[in-house]
Short mmCIF file of N, CA and C in Angstrom, two decimals:
data_model
loop_
_atom_site.label_atom_id
_atom_site.label_comp_id
_atom_site.label_asym_id
_atom_site.label_seq_id
_atom_site.Cartn_x
_atom_site.Cartn_y
_atom_site.Cartn_z
N UNK A 15 87.30 130.06 99.14
CA UNK A 15 88.37 130.46 98.24
C UNK A 15 87.83 130.57 96.83
N UNK A 16 88.57 131.25 96.01
CA UNK A 16 88.08 131.55 94.67
C UNK A 16 88.51 130.55 93.61
N UNK A 17 89.30 129.56 93.94
CA UNK A 17 89.86 128.65 92.94
C UNK A 17 88.82 127.83 92.20
N UNK A 18 87.99 127.10 92.93
CA UNK A 18 87.01 126.24 92.27
C UNK A 18 85.90 127.03 91.59
N UNK A 19 85.36 128.08 92.21
CA UNK A 19 84.35 128.88 91.48
C UNK A 19 84.91 129.48 90.18
N UNK A 20 86.18 129.87 90.20
CA UNK A 20 86.79 130.39 88.98
C UNK A 20 86.89 129.29 87.92
N UNK A 21 87.24 128.08 88.33
CA UNK A 21 87.28 126.93 87.43
C UNK A 21 85.91 126.69 86.80
N UNK A 22 84.86 126.70 87.62
CA UNK A 22 83.48 126.51 87.13
C UNK A 22 83.11 127.63 86.15
N UNK A 23 83.46 128.86 86.50
CA UNK A 23 83.14 130.00 85.64
C UNK A 23 83.81 129.86 84.27
N UNK A 24 85.07 129.49 84.26
CA UNK A 24 85.80 129.33 82.99
C UNK A 24 85.15 128.24 82.14
N UNK A 25 84.82 127.12 82.76
CA UNK A 25 84.19 126.01 82.02
C UNK A 25 82.82 126.44 81.49
N UNK A 26 82.05 127.15 82.31
CA UNK A 26 80.73 127.60 81.86
C UNK A 26 80.84 128.59 80.70
N UNK A 27 81.82 129.48 80.76
CA UNK A 27 82.01 130.44 79.67
C UNK A 27 82.40 129.72 78.38
N UNK A 28 83.29 128.74 78.51
CA UNK A 28 83.69 127.97 77.32
C UNK A 28 82.52 127.16 76.78
N UNK A 29 81.68 126.63 77.66
CA UNK A 29 80.49 125.90 77.21
C UNK A 29 79.51 126.84 76.52
N UNK A 30 79.43 128.08 76.98
CA UNK A 30 78.56 129.06 76.35
C UNK A 30 79.04 129.45 74.97
N UNK A 31 80.36 129.40 74.74
CA UNK A 31 80.91 129.70 73.43
C UNK A 31 80.60 128.61 72.42
N UNK A 32 80.46 127.38 72.91
CA UNK A 32 80.20 126.26 72.01
C UNK A 32 78.81 126.35 71.42
N UNK A 33 77.83 126.64 72.24
CA UNK A 33 76.47 126.74 71.72
C UNK A 33 75.48 126.93 72.84
N UNK A 34 74.28 127.35 72.48
CA UNK A 34 73.25 127.66 73.47
C UNK A 34 72.64 126.40 74.05
N UNK A 35 72.67 125.29 73.32
CA UNK A 35 72.03 124.06 73.79
C UNK A 35 72.91 123.20 74.67
N UNK A 36 74.10 123.66 74.98
CA UNK A 36 75.03 122.86 75.78
C UNK A 36 74.76 123.08 77.26
N UNK A 37 74.63 121.98 77.98
CA UNK A 37 74.41 122.05 79.42
C UNK A 37 75.75 122.29 80.12
N UNK A 38 75.93 123.44 80.77
CA UNK A 38 77.22 123.74 81.40
C UNK A 38 77.60 122.78 82.53
N UNK A 39 76.61 122.26 83.24
CA UNK A 39 76.91 121.31 84.32
C UNK A 39 77.46 120.01 83.74
N UNK A 40 76.89 119.57 82.62
CA UNK A 40 77.39 118.36 81.96
C UNK A 40 78.81 118.57 81.46
N UNK A 41 79.11 119.78 80.98
CA UNK A 41 80.46 120.07 80.51
C UNK A 41 81.44 120.06 81.69
N UNK A 42 81.04 120.62 82.82
CA UNK A 42 81.91 120.60 84.01
C UNK A 42 82.17 119.17 84.44
N UNK A 43 81.12 118.33 84.41
CA UNK A 43 81.31 116.92 84.78
C UNK A 43 82.24 116.21 83.81
N UNK A 44 82.12 116.51 82.53
CA UNK A 44 83.00 115.89 81.54
C UNK A 44 84.45 116.33 81.74
N UNK A 45 84.65 117.62 82.02
CA UNK A 45 86.01 118.12 82.28
C UNK A 45 86.56 117.49 83.54
N UNK A 46 85.73 117.34 84.57
CA UNK A 46 86.20 116.70 85.80
C UNK A 46 86.55 115.24 85.57
N UNK A 47 85.81 114.56 84.71
CA UNK A 47 86.17 113.17 84.39
C UNK A 47 87.49 113.13 83.64
N UNK A 48 87.70 114.06 82.72
CA UNK A 48 88.98 114.14 82.02
C UNK A 48 90.13 114.41 83.01
N UNK A 49 89.89 115.27 83.99
CA UNK A 49 90.90 115.52 85.02
C UNK A 49 91.15 114.26 85.86
N UNK A 50 90.12 113.47 86.09
CA UNK A 50 90.28 112.21 86.81
C UNK A 50 91.18 111.24 86.02
N UNK A 51 90.95 111.16 84.72
CA UNK A 51 91.80 110.31 83.88
C UNK A 51 93.24 110.82 83.88
N UNK A 52 93.41 112.14 83.81
CA UNK A 52 94.76 112.71 83.87
C UNK A 52 95.42 112.47 85.23
N UNK A 53 94.64 112.49 86.30
CA UNK A 53 95.18 112.19 87.63
C UNK A 53 95.70 110.76 87.69
N UNK A 54 94.95 109.83 87.14
CA UNK A 54 95.39 108.43 87.10
C UNK A 54 96.64 108.29 86.24
N UNK A 55 96.68 108.99 85.12
CA UNK A 55 97.85 108.93 84.23
C UNK A 55 99.08 109.52 84.91
N UNK A 56 98.93 110.66 85.56
CA UNK A 56 100.06 111.27 86.26
C UNK A 56 100.53 110.41 87.44
N UNK A 57 99.58 109.78 88.14
CA UNK A 57 99.95 108.88 89.24
C UNK A 57 100.79 107.72 88.72
N UNK A 58 100.38 107.17 87.60
CA UNK A 58 101.15 106.08 86.99
C UNK A 58 102.52 106.57 86.52
N UNK A 59 102.58 107.79 85.99
CA UNK A 59 103.86 108.34 85.55
C UNK A 59 104.80 108.60 86.73
N UNK A 60 104.25 109.04 87.84
CA UNK A 60 105.08 109.24 89.05
C UNK A 60 105.63 107.90 89.52
N UNK A 61 104.76 106.89 89.58
CA UNK A 61 105.22 105.58 90.02
C UNK A 61 106.26 105.01 89.06
N UNK A 62 106.05 105.19 87.77
CA UNK A 62 107.02 104.71 86.79
C UNK A 62 108.37 105.38 86.98
N UNK A 63 108.35 106.67 87.24
CA UNK A 63 109.59 107.41 87.44
C UNK A 63 110.32 106.95 88.70
N UNK A 64 109.57 106.69 89.76
CA UNK A 64 110.17 106.27 91.02
C UNK A 64 110.51 104.79 91.06
N UNK A 65 109.74 104.00 90.37
CA UNK A 65 109.77 102.56 90.55
C UNK A 65 110.49 101.81 89.43
N UNK A 66 110.83 102.46 88.34
CA UNK A 66 111.35 101.76 87.17
C UNK A 66 112.69 101.07 87.44
N UNK A 67 113.50 101.65 88.30
CA UNK A 67 114.81 101.06 88.57
C UNK A 67 114.75 100.01 89.67
N UNK A 68 113.68 99.99 90.44
CA UNK A 68 113.61 99.11 91.59
C UNK A 68 112.85 97.82 91.32
N UNK A 69 111.99 97.81 90.36
CA UNK A 69 111.11 96.68 90.15
C UNK A 69 111.50 95.88 88.91
N UNK A 70 111.23 94.61 88.97
CA UNK A 70 111.45 93.77 87.79
C UNK A 70 110.23 93.81 86.87
N UNK A 71 109.10 94.24 87.39
CA UNK A 71 107.88 94.35 86.59
C UNK A 71 107.32 95.77 86.64
N UNK A 72 108.06 96.76 86.10
CA UNK A 72 107.57 98.14 86.21
C UNK A 72 106.27 98.37 85.46
N UNK A 73 106.08 97.70 84.32
CA UNK A 73 104.86 97.92 83.55
C UNK A 73 103.64 97.46 84.33
N UNK A 74 103.76 96.31 84.99
CA UNK A 74 102.63 95.78 85.75
C UNK A 74 102.27 96.70 86.91
N UNK A 75 103.27 97.20 87.62
CA UNK A 75 102.98 98.08 88.75
C UNK A 75 102.40 99.42 88.29
N UNK A 76 102.89 99.94 87.17
CA UNK A 76 102.34 101.20 86.64
C UNK A 76 100.90 100.99 86.17
N UNK A 77 100.64 99.90 85.49
CA UNK A 77 99.29 99.59 85.04
C UNK A 77 98.35 99.41 86.22
N UNK A 78 98.83 98.74 87.26
CA UNK A 78 98.03 98.54 88.46
C UNK A 78 97.75 99.87 89.14
N UNK A 79 98.73 100.75 89.22
CA UNK A 79 98.53 102.08 89.81
C UNK A 79 97.47 102.86 89.03
N UNK A 80 97.59 102.87 87.70
CA UNK A 80 96.61 103.57 86.87
C UNK A 80 95.21 103.01 87.12
N UNK A 81 95.10 101.69 87.15
CA UNK A 81 93.80 101.06 87.35
C UNK A 81 93.21 101.35 88.71
N UNK A 82 94.06 101.33 89.76
CA UNK A 82 93.55 101.60 91.11
C UNK A 82 93.06 103.03 91.26
N UNK A 83 93.79 103.97 90.70
CA UNK A 83 93.34 105.37 90.78
C UNK A 83 92.11 105.57 89.90
N UNK A 84 92.13 104.99 88.72
CA UNK A 84 91.03 105.18 87.78
C UNK A 84 89.73 104.58 88.32
N UNK A 85 89.82 103.44 88.99
CA UNK A 85 88.62 102.75 89.46
C UNK A 85 88.34 102.97 90.95
N UNK A 86 89.03 103.92 91.56
CA UNK A 86 88.78 104.23 92.96
C UNK A 86 87.33 104.71 93.12
N UNK A 87 86.54 104.02 93.93
CA UNK A 87 85.13 104.42 94.04
C UNK A 87 84.95 105.85 94.55
N UNK A 88 85.80 106.27 95.48
CA UNK A 88 85.65 107.62 96.02
C UNK A 88 85.99 108.67 94.96
N UNK A 89 87.14 108.52 94.31
CA UNK A 89 87.52 109.51 93.30
C UNK A 89 86.58 109.49 92.10
N UNK A 90 86.21 108.29 91.67
CA UNK A 90 85.31 108.17 90.52
C UNK A 90 83.93 108.73 90.83
N UNK A 91 83.44 108.48 92.04
CA UNK A 91 82.12 108.99 92.41
C UNK A 91 82.07 110.51 92.52
N UNK A 92 83.20 111.11 92.89
CA UNK A 92 83.22 112.56 93.06
C UNK A 92 83.36 113.32 91.74
N UNK A 93 83.65 112.62 90.66
CA UNK A 93 83.78 113.34 89.38
C UNK A 93 82.44 113.87 88.88
N UNK A 94 81.35 113.26 89.31
CA UNK A 94 80.04 113.74 88.84
C UNK A 94 79.47 114.84 89.72
N UNK A 95 80.10 115.09 90.87
CA UNK A 95 79.64 116.15 91.77
C UNK A 95 80.45 117.42 91.52
N UNK A 96 79.80 118.55 91.71
CA UNK A 96 80.49 119.82 91.55
C UNK A 96 81.17 120.19 92.87
N UNK A 97 82.26 119.47 93.16
CA UNK A 97 83.04 119.67 94.37
C UNK A 97 84.51 119.83 94.00
N UNK A 98 85.30 120.32 94.93
CA UNK A 98 86.70 120.62 94.65
C UNK A 98 87.60 119.39 94.61
N UNK A 99 87.11 118.23 95.02
CA UNK A 99 87.98 117.07 95.19
C UNK A 99 88.69 116.65 93.91
N UNK A 100 87.99 116.60 92.80
CA UNK A 100 88.61 116.15 91.55
C UNK A 100 89.68 117.13 91.09
N UNK A 101 89.37 118.40 91.11
CA UNK A 101 90.35 119.41 90.69
C UNK A 101 91.54 119.45 91.63
N UNK A 102 91.30 119.39 92.93
CA UNK A 102 92.42 119.45 93.87
C UNK A 102 93.28 118.20 93.81
N UNK A 103 92.67 117.03 93.61
CA UNK A 103 93.46 115.80 93.46
C UNK A 103 94.33 115.88 92.21
N UNK A 104 93.77 116.41 91.13
CA UNK A 104 94.55 116.57 89.90
C UNK A 104 95.71 117.53 90.11
N UNK A 105 95.43 118.68 90.71
CA UNK A 105 96.48 119.68 90.90
C UNK A 105 97.58 119.19 91.84
N UNK A 106 97.21 118.47 92.90
CA UNK A 106 98.22 117.95 93.81
C UNK A 106 99.06 116.87 93.14
N UNK A 107 98.43 116.01 92.35
CA UNK A 107 99.18 115.00 91.60
C UNK A 107 100.07 115.66 90.57
N UNK A 108 99.59 116.71 89.92
CA UNK A 108 100.41 117.46 88.97
C UNK A 108 101.60 118.10 89.67
N UNK A 109 101.39 118.60 90.88
CA UNK A 109 102.48 119.20 91.65
C UNK A 109 103.58 118.18 91.92
N UNK A 110 103.21 117.00 92.36
CA UNK A 110 104.20 115.96 92.63
C UNK A 110 104.88 115.52 91.32
N UNK A 111 104.11 115.38 90.25
CA UNK A 111 104.69 114.97 88.97
C UNK A 111 105.69 116.01 88.46
N UNK A 112 105.36 117.28 88.61
CA UNK A 112 106.27 118.34 88.16
C UNK A 112 107.60 118.30 88.90
N UNK A 113 107.57 117.87 90.14
CA UNK A 113 108.82 117.78 90.90
C UNK A 113 109.76 116.74 90.30
N UNK A 114 109.22 115.71 89.65
CA UNK A 114 110.04 114.66 89.06
C UNK A 114 110.22 114.80 87.55
N UNK A 115 109.49 115.69 86.93
CA UNK A 115 109.53 115.82 85.47
C UNK A 115 110.83 116.50 85.03
N UNK A 116 111.39 116.03 83.94
CA UNK A 116 112.62 116.66 83.42
C UNK A 116 112.29 117.88 82.55
N UNK A 117 111.85 118.94 83.19
CA UNK A 117 111.51 120.17 82.48
C UNK A 117 112.58 121.22 82.73
N UNK A 118 112.70 122.15 81.81
CA UNK A 118 113.76 123.16 81.91
C UNK A 118 113.45 124.23 82.96
N UNK A 119 112.30 124.85 82.88
CA UNK A 119 111.93 125.92 83.81
C UNK A 119 110.81 125.44 84.73
N UNK A 120 111.10 124.45 85.54
CA UNK A 120 110.03 123.89 86.34
C UNK A 120 109.83 124.56 87.69
N UNK A 121 110.77 125.35 88.16
CA UNK A 121 110.60 126.00 89.46
C UNK A 121 109.38 126.93 89.45
N UNK A 122 109.21 127.81 88.46
CA UNK A 122 107.99 128.64 88.45
C UNK A 122 106.72 127.81 88.26
N UNK A 123 106.81 126.72 87.50
CA UNK A 123 105.63 125.86 87.33
C UNK A 123 105.24 125.19 88.64
N UNK A 124 106.22 124.70 89.36
CA UNK A 124 105.94 124.06 90.65
C UNK A 124 105.32 125.07 91.62
N UNK A 125 105.86 126.27 91.66
CA UNK A 125 105.31 127.30 92.55
C UNK A 125 103.89 127.68 92.14
N UNK A 126 103.64 127.77 90.85
CA UNK A 126 102.29 128.12 90.37
C UNK A 126 101.29 127.04 90.74
N UNK A 127 101.64 125.79 90.49
CA UNK A 127 100.71 124.70 90.80
C UNK A 127 100.52 124.58 92.32
N UNK A 128 101.58 124.78 93.10
CA UNK A 128 101.44 124.75 94.56
C UNK A 128 100.47 125.84 95.02
N UNK A 129 100.56 127.01 94.43
CA UNK A 129 99.65 128.09 94.78
C UNK A 129 98.21 127.76 94.35
N UNK A 130 98.05 127.16 93.18
CA UNK A 130 96.71 126.78 92.72
C UNK A 130 96.10 125.72 93.61
N UNK A 131 96.92 124.77 94.08
CA UNK A 131 96.42 123.75 94.99
C UNK A 131 95.86 124.41 96.25
N UNK A 132 96.59 125.37 96.77
CA UNK A 132 96.15 126.06 97.99
C UNK A 132 94.90 126.89 97.73
N UNK A 133 94.82 127.53 96.57
CA UNK A 133 93.67 128.37 96.25
C UNK A 133 92.42 127.52 96.04
N UNK A 134 92.57 126.35 95.43
CA UNK A 134 91.40 125.50 95.19
C UNK A 134 90.95 124.81 96.46
N UNK A 135 91.91 124.33 97.24
CA UNK A 135 91.57 123.60 98.47
C UNK A 135 92.55 123.99 99.56
N UNK A 136 92.20 124.94 100.40
CA UNK A 136 93.12 125.42 101.43
C UNK A 136 93.58 124.34 102.42
N UNK A 137 92.86 123.24 102.49
CA UNK A 137 93.26 122.13 103.36
C UNK A 137 94.65 121.62 102.99
N UNK A 138 95.02 121.71 101.73
CA UNK A 138 96.31 121.21 101.26
C UNK A 138 97.44 122.22 101.44
N UNK A 139 97.21 123.28 102.21
CA UNK A 139 98.23 124.31 102.40
C UNK A 139 99.53 123.71 102.92
N UNK A 140 99.45 122.93 103.99
CA UNK A 140 100.65 122.35 104.58
C UNK A 140 101.33 121.38 103.63
N UNK A 141 100.54 120.52 102.98
CA UNK A 141 101.11 119.54 102.06
C UNK A 141 101.81 120.23 100.89
N UNK A 142 101.18 121.26 100.34
CA UNK A 142 101.78 121.97 99.22
C UNK A 142 103.08 122.66 99.62
N UNK A 143 103.08 123.26 100.79
CA UNK A 143 104.31 123.93 101.24
C UNK A 143 105.42 122.92 101.53
N UNK A 144 105.07 121.74 102.04
CA UNK A 144 106.09 120.71 102.27
C UNK A 144 106.67 120.24 100.95
N UNK A 145 105.82 119.95 99.96
CA UNK A 145 106.32 119.51 98.65
C UNK A 145 107.16 120.61 98.02
N UNK A 146 106.70 121.85 98.09
CA UNK A 146 107.45 122.97 97.52
C UNK A 146 108.78 123.15 98.23
N UNK A 147 108.80 123.03 99.55
CA UNK A 147 110.04 123.19 100.31
C UNK A 147 111.04 122.08 100.00
N UNK A 148 110.57 120.85 99.94
CA UNK A 148 111.47 119.73 99.60
C UNK A 148 112.02 119.91 98.19
N UNK A 149 111.15 120.31 97.26
CA UNK A 149 111.59 120.52 95.88
C UNK A 149 112.65 121.61 95.81
N UNK A 150 112.40 122.75 96.46
CA UNK A 150 113.37 123.84 96.43
C UNK A 150 114.65 123.46 97.17
N UNK A 151 114.54 122.67 98.24
CA UNK A 151 115.73 122.19 98.93
C UNK A 151 116.59 121.31 98.04
N UNK A 152 115.95 120.45 97.28
CA UNK A 152 116.70 119.60 96.34
C UNK A 152 117.36 120.47 95.27
N UNK A 153 116.67 121.49 94.80
CA UNK A 153 117.26 122.39 93.79
C UNK A 153 118.47 123.12 94.37
N UNK A 154 118.40 123.54 95.62
CA UNK A 154 119.54 124.23 96.25
C UNK A 154 120.72 123.29 96.40
N UNK A 155 120.45 122.03 96.80
CA UNK A 155 121.53 121.04 96.92
C UNK A 155 122.16 120.80 95.56
N UNK A 156 121.35 120.69 94.51
CA UNK A 156 121.90 120.52 93.16
C UNK A 156 122.75 121.72 92.77
N UNK A 157 122.30 122.92 93.13
CA UNK A 157 123.05 124.13 92.82
C UNK A 157 124.40 124.12 93.55
N UNK A 158 124.40 123.72 94.81
CA UNK A 158 125.65 123.67 95.58
C UNK A 158 126.60 122.63 94.99
N UNK A 159 126.05 121.51 94.55
CA UNK A 159 126.89 120.49 93.94
C UNK A 159 127.51 120.97 92.64
N UNK A 160 126.82 121.85 91.94
CA UNK A 160 127.34 122.39 90.68
C UNK A 160 128.46 123.40 90.91
N UNK A 161 128.60 123.85 92.14
CA UNK A 161 129.69 124.80 92.44
C UNK A 161 131.05 124.16 92.20
N UNK A 162 131.08 122.85 92.15
CA UNK A 162 132.33 122.15 91.90
C UNK A 162 132.76 122.31 90.45
N UNK A 163 131.87 122.78 89.62
CA UNK A 163 132.18 123.03 88.21
C UNK A 163 132.05 124.53 87.94
N UNK A 164 133.08 125.31 88.22
CA UNK A 164 132.95 126.78 88.17
C UNK A 164 132.64 127.34 86.78
N UNK A 165 132.98 126.65 85.73
CA UNK A 165 132.72 127.20 84.40
C UNK A 165 131.22 127.27 84.09
N UNK A 166 130.43 126.39 84.70
CA UNK A 166 128.99 126.40 84.46
C UNK A 166 128.24 127.15 85.56
N UNK A 167 128.92 127.50 86.61
CA UNK A 167 128.27 128.07 87.78
C UNK A 167 127.55 129.38 87.48
N UNK A 168 128.18 130.26 86.75
CA UNK A 168 127.60 131.58 86.52
C UNK A 168 126.30 131.49 85.75
N UNK A 169 126.26 130.73 84.66
CA UNK A 169 125.04 130.65 83.87
C UNK A 169 123.93 129.91 84.62
N UNK A 170 124.28 128.84 85.33
CA UNK A 170 123.27 128.10 86.08
C UNK A 170 122.80 128.92 87.27
N UNK A 171 123.70 129.65 87.91
CA UNK A 171 123.32 130.48 89.05
C UNK A 171 122.33 131.55 88.68
N UNK A 172 122.56 132.22 87.55
CA UNK A 172 121.61 133.25 87.10
C UNK A 172 120.26 132.63 86.77
N UNK A 173 120.28 131.49 86.08
CA UNK A 173 119.06 130.82 85.69
C UNK A 173 118.27 130.39 86.94
N UNK A 174 118.94 129.80 87.92
CA UNK A 174 118.27 129.35 89.14
C UNK A 174 117.73 130.53 89.93
N UNK A 175 118.51 131.59 90.04
CA UNK A 175 118.05 132.77 90.78
C UNK A 175 116.82 133.39 90.11
N UNK A 176 116.84 133.46 88.79
CA UNK A 176 115.70 134.00 88.06
C UNK A 176 114.46 133.12 88.27
N UNK A 177 114.64 131.80 88.18
CA UNK A 177 113.52 130.90 88.38
C UNK A 177 112.96 131.01 89.79
N UNK A 178 113.82 131.08 90.79
CA UNK A 178 113.34 131.21 92.16
C UNK A 178 112.62 132.53 92.39
N UNK A 179 113.11 133.61 91.79
CA UNK A 179 112.44 134.91 91.92
C UNK A 179 111.06 134.88 91.27
N UNK A 180 110.98 134.32 90.07
CA UNK A 180 109.69 134.20 89.39
C UNK A 180 108.74 133.32 90.19
N UNK A 181 109.28 132.22 90.74
CA UNK A 181 108.46 131.30 91.52
C UNK A 181 107.88 132.00 92.75
N UNK A 182 108.68 132.76 93.45
CA UNK A 182 108.21 133.46 94.64
C UNK A 182 107.15 134.49 94.30
N UNK A 183 107.38 135.26 93.24
CA UNK A 183 106.40 136.27 92.83
C UNK A 183 105.09 135.63 92.44
N UNK A 184 105.14 134.57 91.62
CA UNK A 184 103.92 133.90 91.16
C UNK A 184 103.18 133.31 92.35
N UNK A 185 103.91 132.68 93.25
CA UNK A 185 103.27 132.06 94.41
C UNK A 185 102.56 133.09 95.27
N UNK A 186 103.23 134.20 95.53
CA UNK A 186 102.63 135.25 96.37
C UNK A 186 101.45 135.93 95.69
N UNK A 187 101.51 136.11 94.39
CA UNK A 187 100.41 136.76 93.67
C UNK A 187 99.18 135.87 93.66
N UNK A 188 99.37 134.59 93.41
CA UNK A 188 98.21 133.67 93.33
C UNK A 188 97.59 133.44 94.69
N UNK A 189 98.45 133.22 95.69
CA UNK A 189 97.90 132.96 97.03
C UNK A 189 97.48 134.26 97.65
#
């Protein structure tokens, strides 16, 4: 697939813009380490979002989640290799985080990230489609629940239909 080679190409081009003495492989490794840190941060944010109402010690559990992901020997060891694991782990974690994030136009973002996950690592095809399907199912249920408020239905219906159309187009174009 073209996802990871395109990622490497973009990083190498950006490294070439910085200067001639910059090692592009070292820049890719640094970017992958930054993605690893972001994966740990997003994992902690997902746990915080899910766990904050259930736990008496949400800070401790979030800190523990961040630490476990950050210090995972497998994930940490793969950041120095030019393999798809770090990028795909980041994109899949971003996909799950976007499903819980309070963003305004998140349907096209979720579809875009789901498509990128599949393009970078086709193994995650089923997982990405399951997350995308559950997310869209929840959005449809929310839309149906809003039908009880007819004054807001028209504006929300247009917005949701537009987001779903954009999401489908983006997903099909990327994949």
